[in-house]
Coordinates of C-alpha atoms in Angstrom, one line a residue:
M9 CA 86.1 -82.4 9.2
I10 CA 83.3 -84.6 8.7
S11 CA 81.3 -84.4 5.3
G12 CA 77.8 -84.2 4.6
S13 CA 77.3 -87.9 3.8
Q14 CA 79.5 -89.0 7.0
A15 CA 77.8 -86.7 9.3
D16 CA 74.5 -88.1 8.1
K17 CA 75.1 -91.7 8.8
K18 CA 76.4 -90.3 12.6
A19 CA 74.2 -92.4 15.6
R20 CA 72.0 -89.8 16.8
T21 CA 72.6 -89.7 20.8
L22 CA 70.4 -89.3 24.1
V23 CA 72.1 -88.6 27.3
V24 CA 69.4 -89.1 29.9
Y25 CA 70.0 -89.2 33.3
Y26 CA 68.6 -88.7 37.1
S27 CA 71.0 -86.8 39.4
Q28 CA 70.6 -86.2 43.2
T29 CA 73.6 -84.5 44.4
G30 CA 74.7 -83.3 41.1
N31 CA 77.5 -85.3 40.4
T32 CA 75.4 -87.5 37.8
R33 CA 74.3 -84.2 36.2
A34 CA 78.0 -83.0 35.8
V35 CA 79.1 -86.0 33.8
A36 CA 76.1 -86.2 31.8
E37 CA 76.4 -82.6 31.0
R38 CA 80.1 -83.5 29.5
I39 CA 78.9 -86.2 27.6
R40 CA 76.1 -84.0 26.1
D41 CA 79.2 -81.1 25.3
L42 CA 81.4 -84.1 23.8
S43 CA 78.8 -86.2 21.8
G44 CA 76.5 -83.2 20.4
G45 CA 73.6 -85.2 21.7
D46 CA 70.7 -84.1 23.3
L47 CA 69.9 -84.1 27.1
V48 CA 67.3 -85.2 29.3
E49 CA 66.8 -84.8 33.1
L50 CA 64.8 -87.4 34.6
V51 CA 62.4 -85.5 37.3
P52 CA 60.1 -87.7 39.6
V53 CA 56.5 -86.5 39.8
D54 CA 57.4 -86.5 43.9
P55 CA 61.0 -85.0 44.5
Y56 CA 63.6 -87.1 46.7
P57 CA 64.1 -85.4 50.1
D58 CA 67.0 -82.9 50.5
D59 CA 68.6 -84.6 53.7
Y60 CA 71.2 -87.4 52.3
S61 CA 70.0 -89.9 54.9
A62 CA 66.5 -89.6 54.0
T63 CA 67.1 -90.2 50.3
T64 CA 69.0 -93.4 51.2
Q65 CA 66.4 -94.6 53.3
Q66 CA 63.5 -93.9 50.6
A67 CA 65.5 -95.8 47.8
K68 CA 66.3 -98.7 50.1
R69 CA 62.3 -99.0 50.2
E70 CA 61.8 -98.3 46.8
L71 CA 64.4 -101.0 46.2
Q72 CA 62.8 -103.6 48.0
S73 CA 59.0 -103.0 47.1
G74 CA 59.9 -102.7 43.5
Y75 CA 58.4 -99.2 43.2
K76 CA 59.3 -97.5 39.9
P77 CA 58.6 -93.5 41.0
P78 CA 56.3 -91.7 37.9
L79 CA 58.5 -89.3 35.9
Q80 CA 57.5 -85.7 35.0
T81 CA 59.6 -85.9 32.2
K82 CA 58.9 -87.1 29.0
V83 CA 61.1 -88.3 26.2
E84 CA 59.4 -87.4 23.0
N85 CA 60.7 -89.6 20.5
V86 CA 62.8 -92.0 21.9
G87 CA 62.9 -94.3 18.6
A88 CA 64.9 -91.4 16.7
Y89 CA 68.0 -92.1 19.0
D90 CA 70.4 -94.9 18.3
I91 CA 72.3 -94.3 21.3
I92 CA 71.3 -93.7 24.4
C93 CA 73.7 -92.7 27.5
V94 CA 71.9 -93.6 30.5
G95 CA 73.2 -91.7 34.0
S96 CA 72.5 -92.9 37.2
P97 CA 74.1 -92.5 41.0
N98 CA 74.4 -96.0 42.6
W99 CA 72.0 -96.4 44.8
W100 CA 72.0 -99.4 46.9
S101 CA 74.0 -101.4 43.9
T102 CA 71.6 -100.5 41.2
V103 CA 70.5 -97.4 39.2
A104 CA 68.2 -95.0 41.1
G105 CA 64.2 -95.5 40.9
P106 CA 63.9 -92.5 38.0
V107 CA 66.1 -94.0 35.8
K108 CA 64.7 -98.0 36.4
T109 CA 60.8 -96.2 35.8
F110 CA 62.9 -94.5 32.5
L111 CA 64.1 -98.0 31.0
S112 CA 60.4 -99.6 32.3
D113 CA 58.5 -96.8 30.2
Y114 CA 60.1 -96.9 27.1
D115 CA 60.8 -99.6 24.6
L116 CA 64.8 -99.8 23.7
S117 CA 64.3 -102.5 21.8
G118 CA 67.5 -102.6 19.2
K119 CA 69.0 -99.6 20.8
T120 CA 72.3 -99.3 22.1
L121 CA 72.1 -98.2 26.0
A122 CA 75.3 -97.0 27.2
P123 CA 75.4 -96.7 31.1
F124 CA 76.8 -94.6 33.1
I125 CA 77.5 -94.8 37.4
T126 CA 78.7 -92.2 39.6
H127 CA 79.2 -93.4 42.7
G128 CA 80.4 -92.9 46.3
G129 CA 83.5 -96.3 46.4
G130 CA 80.7 -98.6 45.2
G131 CA 81.1 -98.9 41.6
A132 CA 78.4 -99.6 39.4
G133 CA 77.6 -102.6 41.5
R134 CA 75.1 -104.6 39.9
S135 CA 73.5 -101.8 37.6
V136 CA 74.8 -102.6 34.0
A137 CA 73.6 -106.5 34.9
D138 CA 70.0 -104.9 35.9
I139 CA 69.7 -102.5 32.9
K140 CA 70.4 -106.1 30.8
K141 CA 67.2 -107.5 32.7
W142 CA 65.1 -105.0 32.3
C143 CA 66.0 -104.1 28.6
P144 CA 66.6 -107.4 27.2
R145 CA 66.3 -106.3 23.5
A146 CA 68.6 -103.4 24.0
S147 CA 72.3 -103.6 23.2
V148 CA 74.2 -102.8 26.5
A149 CA 77.8 -101.0 26.3
N150 CA 80.2 -101.0 28.5
A151 CA 79.7 -98.6 31.5
L152 CA 81.7 -95.2 32.3
V153 CA 81.8 -95.7 36.4
V154 CA 83.2 -92.5 38.0
N155 CA 83.5 -91.7 41.4
G156 CA 81.4 -88.4 42.6
Y157 CA 84.6 -87.3 43.9
N158 CA 86.2 -87.1 40.9
T159 CA 83.7 -85.9 38.4
A160 CA 85.6 -82.4 37.9
T161 CA 88.4 -84.4 36.2
S162 CA 86.7 -87.2 34.6
L163 CA 86.9 -85.4 31.2
A164 CA 89.7 -87.6 29.6
D165 CA 87.8 -90.8 31.2
V166 CA 84.5 -89.5 29.6
A167 CA 86.0 -88.5 26.0
A168 CA 87.6 -91.8 26.2
W169 CA 84.5 -93.8 26.4
L170 CA 82.6 -91.7 23.9
R171 CA 85.3 -92.2 21.7
A172 CA 84.8 -96.5 22.3
L173 CA 81.2 -95.9 21.5
D174 CA 81.9 -93.6 18.2
V175 CA 79.9 -90.9 19.5
I176 CA 82.5 -88.1 19.9
R177 CA 81.8 -84.6 18.1
E178 CA 85.1 -83.9 16.6
G179 CA 85.7 -80.3 16.0

């Protein structure tokens, strides 16, 4: 059990994510449950199409043009968090547009960013390198990479990743 003074020293954790198909959401919810962190879903002002092919083509155009979709989501008091777990599907080897918008819109200097990436076979791509490029004053931890087909069985991987970050809630 953590004493009061130890609990006060525990890092405040934010779990922020974008999910198109639900895979990233499932991992984000596991992270929240195990870390006790706050959970925020990034919602674009203009939703992506329901059709997978149309979404991938739109994502490709956004990436090529550098477009960052505006968000409905506003994260209050991001400065209060020490560790920000940033979740995204792998879209064209990088993070989804809404995640790029979040990383660009907030001052994350001095924060530890812990990426978690879901994919359908492409791994993390260059997501971690891009996050480091967009947030040069943040520390970027090792990424948790989960194949979308394995989100239901990824609990042990999520727990191990959170232990490495020292943010797992015991009890």
